[in-house]
PDB file of C-alpha atoms in Angstrom:
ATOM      1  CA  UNK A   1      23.655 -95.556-117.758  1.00 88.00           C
ATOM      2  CA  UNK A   2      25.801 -93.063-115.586  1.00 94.00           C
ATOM      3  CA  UNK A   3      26.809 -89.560-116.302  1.00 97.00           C
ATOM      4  CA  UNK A   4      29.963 -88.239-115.564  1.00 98.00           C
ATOM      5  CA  UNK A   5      31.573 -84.782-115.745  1.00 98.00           C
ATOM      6  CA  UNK A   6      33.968 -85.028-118.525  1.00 98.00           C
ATOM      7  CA  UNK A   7      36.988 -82.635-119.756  1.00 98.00           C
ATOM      8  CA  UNK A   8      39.593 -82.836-122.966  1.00 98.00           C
ATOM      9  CA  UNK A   9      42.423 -80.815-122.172  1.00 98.00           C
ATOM     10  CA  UNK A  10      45.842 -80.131-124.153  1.00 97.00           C
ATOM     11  CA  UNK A  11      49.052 -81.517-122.461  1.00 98.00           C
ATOM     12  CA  UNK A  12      52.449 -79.107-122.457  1.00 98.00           C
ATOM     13  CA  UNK A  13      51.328 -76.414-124.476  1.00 96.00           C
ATOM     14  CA  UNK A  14      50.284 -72.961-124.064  1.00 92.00           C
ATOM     15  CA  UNK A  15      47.163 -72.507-126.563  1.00 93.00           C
ATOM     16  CA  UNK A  16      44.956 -75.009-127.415  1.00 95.00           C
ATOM     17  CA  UNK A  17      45.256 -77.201-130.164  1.00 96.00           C
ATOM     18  CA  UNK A  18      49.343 -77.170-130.449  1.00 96.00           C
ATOM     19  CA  UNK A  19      49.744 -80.340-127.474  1.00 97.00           C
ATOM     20  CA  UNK A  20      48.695 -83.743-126.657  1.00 96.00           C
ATOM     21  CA  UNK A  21      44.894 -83.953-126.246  1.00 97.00           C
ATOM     22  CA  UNK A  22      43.618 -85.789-122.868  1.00 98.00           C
ATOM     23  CA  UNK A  23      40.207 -87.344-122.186  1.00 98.00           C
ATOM     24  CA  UNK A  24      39.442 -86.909-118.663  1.00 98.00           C
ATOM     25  CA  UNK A  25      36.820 -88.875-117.234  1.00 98.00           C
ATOM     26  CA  UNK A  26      36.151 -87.115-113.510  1.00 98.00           C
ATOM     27  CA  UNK A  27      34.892 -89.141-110.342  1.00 97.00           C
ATOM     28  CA  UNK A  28      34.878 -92.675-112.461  1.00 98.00           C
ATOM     29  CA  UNK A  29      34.612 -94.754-109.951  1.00 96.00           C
ATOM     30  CA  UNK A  30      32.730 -97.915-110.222  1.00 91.00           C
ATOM     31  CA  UNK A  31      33.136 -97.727-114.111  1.00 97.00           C
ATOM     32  CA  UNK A  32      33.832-101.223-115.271  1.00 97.00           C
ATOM     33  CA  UNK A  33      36.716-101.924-116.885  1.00 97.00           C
ATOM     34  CA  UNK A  34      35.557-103.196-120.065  1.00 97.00           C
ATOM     35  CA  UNK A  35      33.721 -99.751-120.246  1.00 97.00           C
ATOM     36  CA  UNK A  36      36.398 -97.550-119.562  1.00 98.00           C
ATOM     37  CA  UNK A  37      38.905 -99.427-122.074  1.00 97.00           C
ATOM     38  CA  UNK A  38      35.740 -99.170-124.754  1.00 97.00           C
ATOM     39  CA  UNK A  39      35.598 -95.650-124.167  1.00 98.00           C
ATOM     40  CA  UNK A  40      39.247 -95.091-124.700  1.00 97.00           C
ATOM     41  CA  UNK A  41      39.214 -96.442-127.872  1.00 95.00           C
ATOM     42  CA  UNK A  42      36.183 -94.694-129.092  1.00 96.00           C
ATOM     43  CA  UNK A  43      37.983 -91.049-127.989  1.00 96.00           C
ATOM     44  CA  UNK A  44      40.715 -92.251-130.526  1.00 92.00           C
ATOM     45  CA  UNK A  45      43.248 -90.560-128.277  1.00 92.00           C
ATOM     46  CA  UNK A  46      46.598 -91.386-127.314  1.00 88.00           C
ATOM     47  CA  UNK A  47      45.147 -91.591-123.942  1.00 93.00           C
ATOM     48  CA  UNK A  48      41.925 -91.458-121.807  1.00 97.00           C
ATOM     49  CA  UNK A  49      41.904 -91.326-118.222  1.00 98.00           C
ATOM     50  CA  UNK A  50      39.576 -91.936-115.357  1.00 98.00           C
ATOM     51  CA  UNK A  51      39.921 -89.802-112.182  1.00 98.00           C
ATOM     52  CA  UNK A  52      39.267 -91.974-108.607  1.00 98.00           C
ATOM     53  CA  UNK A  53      39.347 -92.151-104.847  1.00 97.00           C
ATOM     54  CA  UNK A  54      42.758 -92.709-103.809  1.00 97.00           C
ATOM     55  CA  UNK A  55      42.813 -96.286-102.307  1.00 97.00           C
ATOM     56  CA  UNK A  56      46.144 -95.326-100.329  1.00 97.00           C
ATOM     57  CA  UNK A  57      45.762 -92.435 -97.380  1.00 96.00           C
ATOM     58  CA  UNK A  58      49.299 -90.822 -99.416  1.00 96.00           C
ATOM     59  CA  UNK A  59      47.784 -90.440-101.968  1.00 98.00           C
ATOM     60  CA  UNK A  60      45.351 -87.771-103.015  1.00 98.00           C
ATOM     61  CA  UNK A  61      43.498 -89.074-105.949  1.00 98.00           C
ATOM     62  CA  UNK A  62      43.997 -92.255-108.120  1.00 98.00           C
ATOM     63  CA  UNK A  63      44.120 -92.772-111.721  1.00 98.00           C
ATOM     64  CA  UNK A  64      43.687 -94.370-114.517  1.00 98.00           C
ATOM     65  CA  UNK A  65      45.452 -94.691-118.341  1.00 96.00           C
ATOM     66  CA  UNK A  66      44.094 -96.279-121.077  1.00 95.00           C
ATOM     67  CA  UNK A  67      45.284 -96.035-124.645  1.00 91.00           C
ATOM     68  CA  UNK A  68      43.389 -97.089-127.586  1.00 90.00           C
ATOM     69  CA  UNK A  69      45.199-100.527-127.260  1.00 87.00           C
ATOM     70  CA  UNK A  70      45.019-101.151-123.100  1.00 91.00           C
ATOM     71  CA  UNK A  71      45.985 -99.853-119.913  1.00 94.00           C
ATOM     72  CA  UNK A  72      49.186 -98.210-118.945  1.00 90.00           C
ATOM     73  CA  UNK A  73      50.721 -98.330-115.323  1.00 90.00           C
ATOM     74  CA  UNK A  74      52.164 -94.982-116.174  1.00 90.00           C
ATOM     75  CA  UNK A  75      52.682 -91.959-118.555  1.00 91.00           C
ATOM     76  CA  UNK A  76      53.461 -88.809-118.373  1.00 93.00           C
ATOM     77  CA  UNK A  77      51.284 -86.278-119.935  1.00 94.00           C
ATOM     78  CA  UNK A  78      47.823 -88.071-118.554  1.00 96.00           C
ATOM     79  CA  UNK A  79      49.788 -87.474-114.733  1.00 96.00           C
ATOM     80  CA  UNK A  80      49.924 -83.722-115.667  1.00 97.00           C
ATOM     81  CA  UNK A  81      46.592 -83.637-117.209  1.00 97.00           C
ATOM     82  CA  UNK A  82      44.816 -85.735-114.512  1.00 98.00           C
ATOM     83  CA  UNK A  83      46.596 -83.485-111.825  1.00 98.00           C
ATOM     84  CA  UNK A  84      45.851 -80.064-113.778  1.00 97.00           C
ATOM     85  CA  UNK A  85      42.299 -81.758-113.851  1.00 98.00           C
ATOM     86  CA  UNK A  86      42.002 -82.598-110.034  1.00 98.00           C
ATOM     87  CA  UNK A  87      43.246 -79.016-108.896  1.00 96.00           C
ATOM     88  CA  UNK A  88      40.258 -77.253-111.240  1.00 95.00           C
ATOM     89  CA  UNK A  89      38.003 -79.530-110.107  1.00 95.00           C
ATOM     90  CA  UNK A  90      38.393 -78.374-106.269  1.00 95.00           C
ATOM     91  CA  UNK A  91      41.459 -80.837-105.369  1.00 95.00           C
ATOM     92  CA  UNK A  92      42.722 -79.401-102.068  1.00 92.00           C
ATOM     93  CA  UNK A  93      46.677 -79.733-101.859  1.00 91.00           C
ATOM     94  CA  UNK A  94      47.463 -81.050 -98.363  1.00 89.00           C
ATOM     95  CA  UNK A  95      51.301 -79.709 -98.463  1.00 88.00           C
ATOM     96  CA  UNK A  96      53.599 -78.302-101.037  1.00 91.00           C
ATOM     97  CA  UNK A  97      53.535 -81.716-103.149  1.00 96.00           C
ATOM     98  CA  UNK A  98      50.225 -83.658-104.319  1.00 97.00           C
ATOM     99  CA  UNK A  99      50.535 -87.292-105.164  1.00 97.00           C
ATOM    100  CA  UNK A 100      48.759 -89.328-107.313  1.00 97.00           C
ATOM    101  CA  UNK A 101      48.161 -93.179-106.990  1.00 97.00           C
ATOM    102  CA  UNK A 102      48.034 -95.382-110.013  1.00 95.00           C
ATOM    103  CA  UNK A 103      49.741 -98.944-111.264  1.00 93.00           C
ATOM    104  CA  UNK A 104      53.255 -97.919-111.544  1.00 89.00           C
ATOM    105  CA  UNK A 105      53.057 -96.779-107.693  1.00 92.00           C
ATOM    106  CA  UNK A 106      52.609 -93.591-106.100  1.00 94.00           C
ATOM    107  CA  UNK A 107      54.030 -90.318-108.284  1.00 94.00           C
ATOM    108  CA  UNK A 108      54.258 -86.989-106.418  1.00 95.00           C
ATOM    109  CA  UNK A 109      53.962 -83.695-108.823  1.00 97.00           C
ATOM    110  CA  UNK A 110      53.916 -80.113-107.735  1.00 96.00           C
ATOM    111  CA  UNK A 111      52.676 -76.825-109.040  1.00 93.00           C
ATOM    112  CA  UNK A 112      54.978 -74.820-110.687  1.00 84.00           C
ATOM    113  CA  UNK A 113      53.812 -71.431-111.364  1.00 86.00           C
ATOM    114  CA  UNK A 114      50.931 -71.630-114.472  1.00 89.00           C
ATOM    115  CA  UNK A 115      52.599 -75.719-115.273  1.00 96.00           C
ATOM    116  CA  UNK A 116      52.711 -78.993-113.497  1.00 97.00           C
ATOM    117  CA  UNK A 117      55.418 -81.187-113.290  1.00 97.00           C
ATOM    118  CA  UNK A 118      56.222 -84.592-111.849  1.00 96.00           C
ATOM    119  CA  UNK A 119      59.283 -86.628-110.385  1.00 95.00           C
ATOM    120  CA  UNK A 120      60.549 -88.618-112.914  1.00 95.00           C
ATOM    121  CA  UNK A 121      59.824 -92.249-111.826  1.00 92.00           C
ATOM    122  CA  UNK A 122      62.657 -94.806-111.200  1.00 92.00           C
ATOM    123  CA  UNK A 123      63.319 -96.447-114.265  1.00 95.00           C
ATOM    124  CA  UNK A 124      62.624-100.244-114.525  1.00 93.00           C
ATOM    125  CA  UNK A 125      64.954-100.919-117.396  1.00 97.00           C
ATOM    126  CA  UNK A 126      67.745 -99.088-118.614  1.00 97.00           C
ATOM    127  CA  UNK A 127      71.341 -99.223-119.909  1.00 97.00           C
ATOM    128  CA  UNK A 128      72.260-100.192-123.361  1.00 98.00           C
ATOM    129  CA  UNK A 129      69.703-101.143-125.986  1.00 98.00           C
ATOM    130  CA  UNK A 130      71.656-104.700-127.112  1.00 97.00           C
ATOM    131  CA  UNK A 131      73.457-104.229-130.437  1.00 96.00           C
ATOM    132  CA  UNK A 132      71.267-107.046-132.119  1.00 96.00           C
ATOM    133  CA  UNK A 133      68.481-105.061-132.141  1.00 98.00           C
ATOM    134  CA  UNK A 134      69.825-101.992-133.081  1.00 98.00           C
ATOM    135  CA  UNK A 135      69.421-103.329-137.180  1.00 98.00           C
ATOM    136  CA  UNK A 136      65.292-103.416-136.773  1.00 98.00           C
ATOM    137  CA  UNK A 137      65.506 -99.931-134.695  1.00 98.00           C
ATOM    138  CA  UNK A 138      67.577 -98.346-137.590  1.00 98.00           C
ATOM    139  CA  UNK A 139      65.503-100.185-140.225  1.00 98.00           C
ATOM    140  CA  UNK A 140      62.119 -99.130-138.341  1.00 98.00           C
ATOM    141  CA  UNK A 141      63.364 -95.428-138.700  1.00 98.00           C
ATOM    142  CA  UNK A 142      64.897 -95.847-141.761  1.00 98.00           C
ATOM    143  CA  UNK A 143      68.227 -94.991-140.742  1.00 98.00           C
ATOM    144  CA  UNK A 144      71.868 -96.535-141.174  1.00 98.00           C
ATOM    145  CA  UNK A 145      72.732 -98.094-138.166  1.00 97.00           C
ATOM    146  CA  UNK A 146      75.752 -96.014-137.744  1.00 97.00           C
ATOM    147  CA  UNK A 147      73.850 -92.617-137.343  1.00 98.00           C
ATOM    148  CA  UNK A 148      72.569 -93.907-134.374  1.00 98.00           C
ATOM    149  CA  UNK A 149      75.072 -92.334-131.778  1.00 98.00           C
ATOM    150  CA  UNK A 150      73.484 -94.443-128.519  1.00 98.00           C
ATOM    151  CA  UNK A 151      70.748 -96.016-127.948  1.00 98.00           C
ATOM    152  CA  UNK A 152      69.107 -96.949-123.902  1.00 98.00           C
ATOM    153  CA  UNK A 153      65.875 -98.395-122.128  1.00 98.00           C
ATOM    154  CA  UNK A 154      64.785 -96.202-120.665  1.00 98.00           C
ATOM    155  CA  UNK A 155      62.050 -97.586-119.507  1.00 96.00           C
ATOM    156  CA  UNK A 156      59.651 -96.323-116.276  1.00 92.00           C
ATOM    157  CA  UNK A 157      56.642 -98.245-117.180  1.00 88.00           C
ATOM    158  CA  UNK A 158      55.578 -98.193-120.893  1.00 89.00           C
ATOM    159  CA  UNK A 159      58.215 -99.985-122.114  1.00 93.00           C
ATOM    160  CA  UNK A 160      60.328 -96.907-123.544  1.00 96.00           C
ATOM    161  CA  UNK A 161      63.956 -97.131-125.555  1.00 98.00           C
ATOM    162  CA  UNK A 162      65.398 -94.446-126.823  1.00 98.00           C
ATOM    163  CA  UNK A 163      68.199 -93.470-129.606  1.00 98.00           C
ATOM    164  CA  UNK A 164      70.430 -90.397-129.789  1.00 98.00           C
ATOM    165  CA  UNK A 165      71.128 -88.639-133.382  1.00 98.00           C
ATOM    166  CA  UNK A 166      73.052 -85.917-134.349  1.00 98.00           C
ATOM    167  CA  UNK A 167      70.584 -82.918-135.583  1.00 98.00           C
ATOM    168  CA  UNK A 168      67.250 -81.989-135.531  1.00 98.00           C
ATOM    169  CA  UNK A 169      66.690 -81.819-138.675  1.00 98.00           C
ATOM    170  CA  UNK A 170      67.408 -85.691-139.030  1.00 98.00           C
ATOM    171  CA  UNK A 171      64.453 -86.653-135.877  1.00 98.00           C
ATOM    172  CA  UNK A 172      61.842 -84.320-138.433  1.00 98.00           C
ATOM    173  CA  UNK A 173      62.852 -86.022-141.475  1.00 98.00           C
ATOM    174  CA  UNK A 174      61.763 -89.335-140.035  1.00 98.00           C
ATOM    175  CA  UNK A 175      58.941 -91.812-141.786  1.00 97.00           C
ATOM    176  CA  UNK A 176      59.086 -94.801-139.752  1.00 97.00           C
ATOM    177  CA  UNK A 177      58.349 -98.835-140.995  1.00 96.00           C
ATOM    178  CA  UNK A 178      55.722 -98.990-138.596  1.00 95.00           C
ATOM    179  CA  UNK A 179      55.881-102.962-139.194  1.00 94.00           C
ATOM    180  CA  UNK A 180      59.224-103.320-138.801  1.00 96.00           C
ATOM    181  CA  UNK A 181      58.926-101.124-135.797  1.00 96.00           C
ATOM    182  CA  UNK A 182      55.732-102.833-134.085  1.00 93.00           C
ATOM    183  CA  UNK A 183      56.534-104.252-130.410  1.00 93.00           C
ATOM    184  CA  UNK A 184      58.528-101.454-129.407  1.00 96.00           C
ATOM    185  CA  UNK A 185      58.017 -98.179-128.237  1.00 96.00           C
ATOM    186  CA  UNK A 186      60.915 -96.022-129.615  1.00 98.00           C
ATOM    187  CA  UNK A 187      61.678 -92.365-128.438  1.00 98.00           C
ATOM    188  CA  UNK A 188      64.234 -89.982-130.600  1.00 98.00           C
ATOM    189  CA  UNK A 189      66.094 -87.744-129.482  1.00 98.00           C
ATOM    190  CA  UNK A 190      68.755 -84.782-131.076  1.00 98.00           C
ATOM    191  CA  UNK A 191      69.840 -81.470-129.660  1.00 98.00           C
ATOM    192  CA  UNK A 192      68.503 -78.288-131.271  1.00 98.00           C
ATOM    193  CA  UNK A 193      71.281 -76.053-133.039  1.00 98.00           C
ATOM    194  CA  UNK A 194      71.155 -72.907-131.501  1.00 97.00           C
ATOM    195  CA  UNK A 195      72.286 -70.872-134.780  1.00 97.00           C
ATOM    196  CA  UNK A 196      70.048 -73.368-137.086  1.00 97.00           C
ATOM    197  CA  UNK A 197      67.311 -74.022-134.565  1.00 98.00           C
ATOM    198  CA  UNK A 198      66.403 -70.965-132.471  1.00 97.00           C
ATOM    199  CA  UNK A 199      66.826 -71.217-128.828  1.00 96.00           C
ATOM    200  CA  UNK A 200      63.007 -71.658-127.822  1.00 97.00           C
ATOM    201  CA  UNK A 201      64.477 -75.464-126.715  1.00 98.00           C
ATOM    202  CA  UNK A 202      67.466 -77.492-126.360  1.00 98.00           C
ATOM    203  CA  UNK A 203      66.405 -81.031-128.205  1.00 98.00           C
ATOM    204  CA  UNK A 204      63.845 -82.329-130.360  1.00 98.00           C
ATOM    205  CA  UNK A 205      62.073 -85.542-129.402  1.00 98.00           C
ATOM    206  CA  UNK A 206      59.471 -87.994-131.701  1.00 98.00           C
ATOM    207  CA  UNK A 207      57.643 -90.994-130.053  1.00 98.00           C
ATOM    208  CA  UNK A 208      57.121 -93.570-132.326  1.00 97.00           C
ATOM    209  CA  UNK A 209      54.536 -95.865-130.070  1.00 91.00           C
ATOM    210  CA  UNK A 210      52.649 -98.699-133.260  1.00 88.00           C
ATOM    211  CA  UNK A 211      51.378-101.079-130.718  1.00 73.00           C
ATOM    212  CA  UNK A 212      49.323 -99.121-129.180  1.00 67.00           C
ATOM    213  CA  UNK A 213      46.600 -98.160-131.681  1.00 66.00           C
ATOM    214  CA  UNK A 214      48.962 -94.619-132.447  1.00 73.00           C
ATOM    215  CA  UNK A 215      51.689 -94.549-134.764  1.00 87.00           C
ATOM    216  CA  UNK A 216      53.366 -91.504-133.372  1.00 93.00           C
ATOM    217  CA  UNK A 217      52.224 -89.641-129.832  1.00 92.00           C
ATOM    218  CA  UNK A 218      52.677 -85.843-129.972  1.00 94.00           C
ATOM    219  CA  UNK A 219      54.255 -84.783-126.764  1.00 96.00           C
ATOM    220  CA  UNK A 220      55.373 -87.637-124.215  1.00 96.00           C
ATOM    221  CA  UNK A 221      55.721 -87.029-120.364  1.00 95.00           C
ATOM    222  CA  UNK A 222      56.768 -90.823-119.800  1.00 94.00           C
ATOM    223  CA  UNK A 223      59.464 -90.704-122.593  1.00 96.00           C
ATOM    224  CA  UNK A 224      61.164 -87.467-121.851  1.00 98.00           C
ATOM    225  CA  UNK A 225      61.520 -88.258-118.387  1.00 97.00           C
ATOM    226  CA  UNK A 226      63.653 -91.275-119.472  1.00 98.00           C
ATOM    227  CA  UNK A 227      65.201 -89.365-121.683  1.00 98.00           C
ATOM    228  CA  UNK A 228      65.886 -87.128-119.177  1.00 98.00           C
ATOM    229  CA  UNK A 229      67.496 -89.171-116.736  1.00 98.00           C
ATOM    230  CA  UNK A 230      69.528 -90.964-119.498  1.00 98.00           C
ATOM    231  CA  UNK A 231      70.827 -87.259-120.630  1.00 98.00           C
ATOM    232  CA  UNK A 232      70.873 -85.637-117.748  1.00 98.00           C
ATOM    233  CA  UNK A 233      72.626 -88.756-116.052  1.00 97.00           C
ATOM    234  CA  UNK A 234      75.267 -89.029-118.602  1.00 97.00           C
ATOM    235  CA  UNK A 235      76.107 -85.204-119.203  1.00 97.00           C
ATOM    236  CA  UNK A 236      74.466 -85.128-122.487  1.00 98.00           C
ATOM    237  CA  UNK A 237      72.110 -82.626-121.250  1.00 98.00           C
ATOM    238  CA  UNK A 238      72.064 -79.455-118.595  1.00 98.00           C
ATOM    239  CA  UNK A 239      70.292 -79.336-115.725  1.00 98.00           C
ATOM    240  CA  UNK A 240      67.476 -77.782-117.128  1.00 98.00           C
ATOM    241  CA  UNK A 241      66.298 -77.788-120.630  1.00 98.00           C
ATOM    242  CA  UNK A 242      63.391 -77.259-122.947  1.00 98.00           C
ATOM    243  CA  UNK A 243      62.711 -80.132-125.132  1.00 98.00           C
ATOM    244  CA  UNK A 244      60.430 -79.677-128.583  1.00 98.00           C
ATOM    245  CA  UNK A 245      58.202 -82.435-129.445  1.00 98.00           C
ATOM    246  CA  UNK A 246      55.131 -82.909-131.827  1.00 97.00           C
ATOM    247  CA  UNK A 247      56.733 -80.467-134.350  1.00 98.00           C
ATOM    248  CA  UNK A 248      56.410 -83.193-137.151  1.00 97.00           C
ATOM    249  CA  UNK A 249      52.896 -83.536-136.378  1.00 96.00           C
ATOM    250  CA  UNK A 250      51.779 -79.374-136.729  1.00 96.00           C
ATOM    251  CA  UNK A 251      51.673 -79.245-132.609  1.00 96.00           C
ATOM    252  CA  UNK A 252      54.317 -77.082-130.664  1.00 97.00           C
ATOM    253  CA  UNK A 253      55.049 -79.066-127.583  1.00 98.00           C
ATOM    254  CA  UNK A 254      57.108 -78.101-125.160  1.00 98.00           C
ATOM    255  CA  UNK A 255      58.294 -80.060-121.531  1.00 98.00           C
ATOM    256  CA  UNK A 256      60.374 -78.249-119.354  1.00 98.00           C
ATOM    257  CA  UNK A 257      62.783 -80.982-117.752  1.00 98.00           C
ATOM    258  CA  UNK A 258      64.612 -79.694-114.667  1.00 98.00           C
ATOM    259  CA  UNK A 259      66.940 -81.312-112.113  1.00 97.00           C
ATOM    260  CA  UNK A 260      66.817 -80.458-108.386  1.00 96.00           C
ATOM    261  CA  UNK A 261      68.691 -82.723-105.673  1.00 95.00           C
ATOM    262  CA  UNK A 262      67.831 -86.321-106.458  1.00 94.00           C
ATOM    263  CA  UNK A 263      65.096 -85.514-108.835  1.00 96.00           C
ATOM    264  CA  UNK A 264      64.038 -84.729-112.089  1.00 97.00           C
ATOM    265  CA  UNK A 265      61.122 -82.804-112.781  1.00 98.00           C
ATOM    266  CA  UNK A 266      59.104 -83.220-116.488  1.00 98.00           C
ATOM    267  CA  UNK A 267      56.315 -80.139-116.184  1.00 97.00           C
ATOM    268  CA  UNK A 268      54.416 -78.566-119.031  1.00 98.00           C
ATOM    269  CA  UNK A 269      51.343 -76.681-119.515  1.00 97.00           C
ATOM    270  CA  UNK A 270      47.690 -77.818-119.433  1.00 97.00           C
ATOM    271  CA  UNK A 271      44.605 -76.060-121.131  1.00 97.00           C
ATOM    272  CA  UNK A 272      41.553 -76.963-121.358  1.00 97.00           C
ATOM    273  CA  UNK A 273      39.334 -77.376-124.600  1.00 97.00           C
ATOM    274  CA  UNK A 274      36.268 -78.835-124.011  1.00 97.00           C
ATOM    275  CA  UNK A 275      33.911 -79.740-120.835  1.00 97.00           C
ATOM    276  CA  UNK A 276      30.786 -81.215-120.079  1.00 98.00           C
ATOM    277  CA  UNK A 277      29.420 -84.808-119.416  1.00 98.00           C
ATOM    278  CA  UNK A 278      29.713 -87.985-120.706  1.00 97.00           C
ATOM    279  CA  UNK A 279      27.072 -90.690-120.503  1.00 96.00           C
ATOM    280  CA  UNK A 280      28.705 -94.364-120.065  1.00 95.00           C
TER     281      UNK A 280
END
């Protein structure tokens, strides 16, 4: 059976321990299939990814996402941890952007002092969630319908909608109907109070995510860069803000959203916590 050089890192945070965990399988190509999506569900995490040649000349490596429930085409914090990942693993950077390949298309990233970030992708869905779903999404969160303020796809590959409430302290108090819930992948989203809150970030986000073998993912690339746009694009949200997410869960995640030109940038942190091999 192969050997491969294997890493877990931590996803938009600072310290280990206090992000989203990331296997990262290095230099996995010719892995089957079946074998990578056994070994993503035997890491438990909300992802596992498997580092490859690029099969495009744009790009500079290739990868891919698998949850404990299947493959993803995108998501955020396995692009910054497979990029983070790449560069410590002797990646050379042909100019001042790297690119990665992978099913959703081709998504460029860039260094950004000690964090990564990457251009939001195009969303595939968005606009209004439709109003006759908006009972189950309340119900699933166990909320009255009318404290959801909005609710939008915002969908750039997983699937993503998201709803809009009025504190923070309302997204923490959550307990979601995870049955009720099942089949969708719903994001949360409420700006901090400065005076109640703190200032260490502008809104709190969950990720409530049951069909994929998680109930709730700590800290979500993917969904805050829908969010983002969705904010940003509606002037719900400043150029540039901090969002919190994985507070409910003990972590302290944190993704630095900024807007420059046409693009949106989603970057956090990436540490690493354990490296080595793997034998699959």
């Amino acid at each position: 059976m192969p050997t491969f050089d294997f890493k877990q890192v931590d996803v938009f945070a600072s310290e280990p321990l206090k992000g989203n965990p990331l296997a990262v399988v290095i230099a996995a190509d010719g892995l089957a299939d079946d074998r990578m999506a056994a070994f993503a569900r035997w890491t438990n995490l909300s992802e596992t990814i498997f580092l490859l040649r690029p099969t495009t000349p744009q790009a500079d490596y290739r990868v891919r996402i698998f949850t404990p429930g299947g493959e993803l085409p995108f998501a955020g914090h396995p692009t910054l941890g497979a990029c983070a990942v790449w560069l410590a693993d002797g990646g050379r950077v042909r100019g001042d952007m790297i690119v990665q390949e992978c099913p959703a298309g081709l998504i460029t990233l860039r260094r950004d002092g000690s964090r990564v970030a990457f251009a939001a992708p195009p969303l595939a869905r968005s606009g209004p969630v439709e109003s006759d779903l908006l009972p189950r999404i309340a119900a699933g969160l166990g909320l009255a319908v009318g404290e959801i303020r909005e609710a939008r796809w915002v969908d750039n590959g997983p699937g993503w909608l998201a709803v809009l409430l009025a504190s923070r302290r309302r997204v923490l108090e959550l307990r979601p109907d995870m049955t009720v819930l099942n089949g969708l992948k719903v994001g949360v989203v409420a700006p901090w109070d400065p005076v109640v809150d703190g200032a260490q970030a502008q809104f709190e986000v969950r990720a409530f995510v049951p069909g994929l073998g998680i109930p709730e993912d700590p800290v979500t690339g993917s969904l805050n860069a829908g969010v983002a746009q969705w904010l940003i694009g509606d002037g719900l949200a400043p150029g540039s803000y901090v969002a919190a997410q994985g507070t409910a869960l003990g972590r302290a995640g944190r993704v630095y959203v900024e807007k420059s030109g046409s693009d949106i940038w989603v970057g956090g942190e990436v540490v690493t916590c354990i490296e080595g091999t793997v034998t699959l």
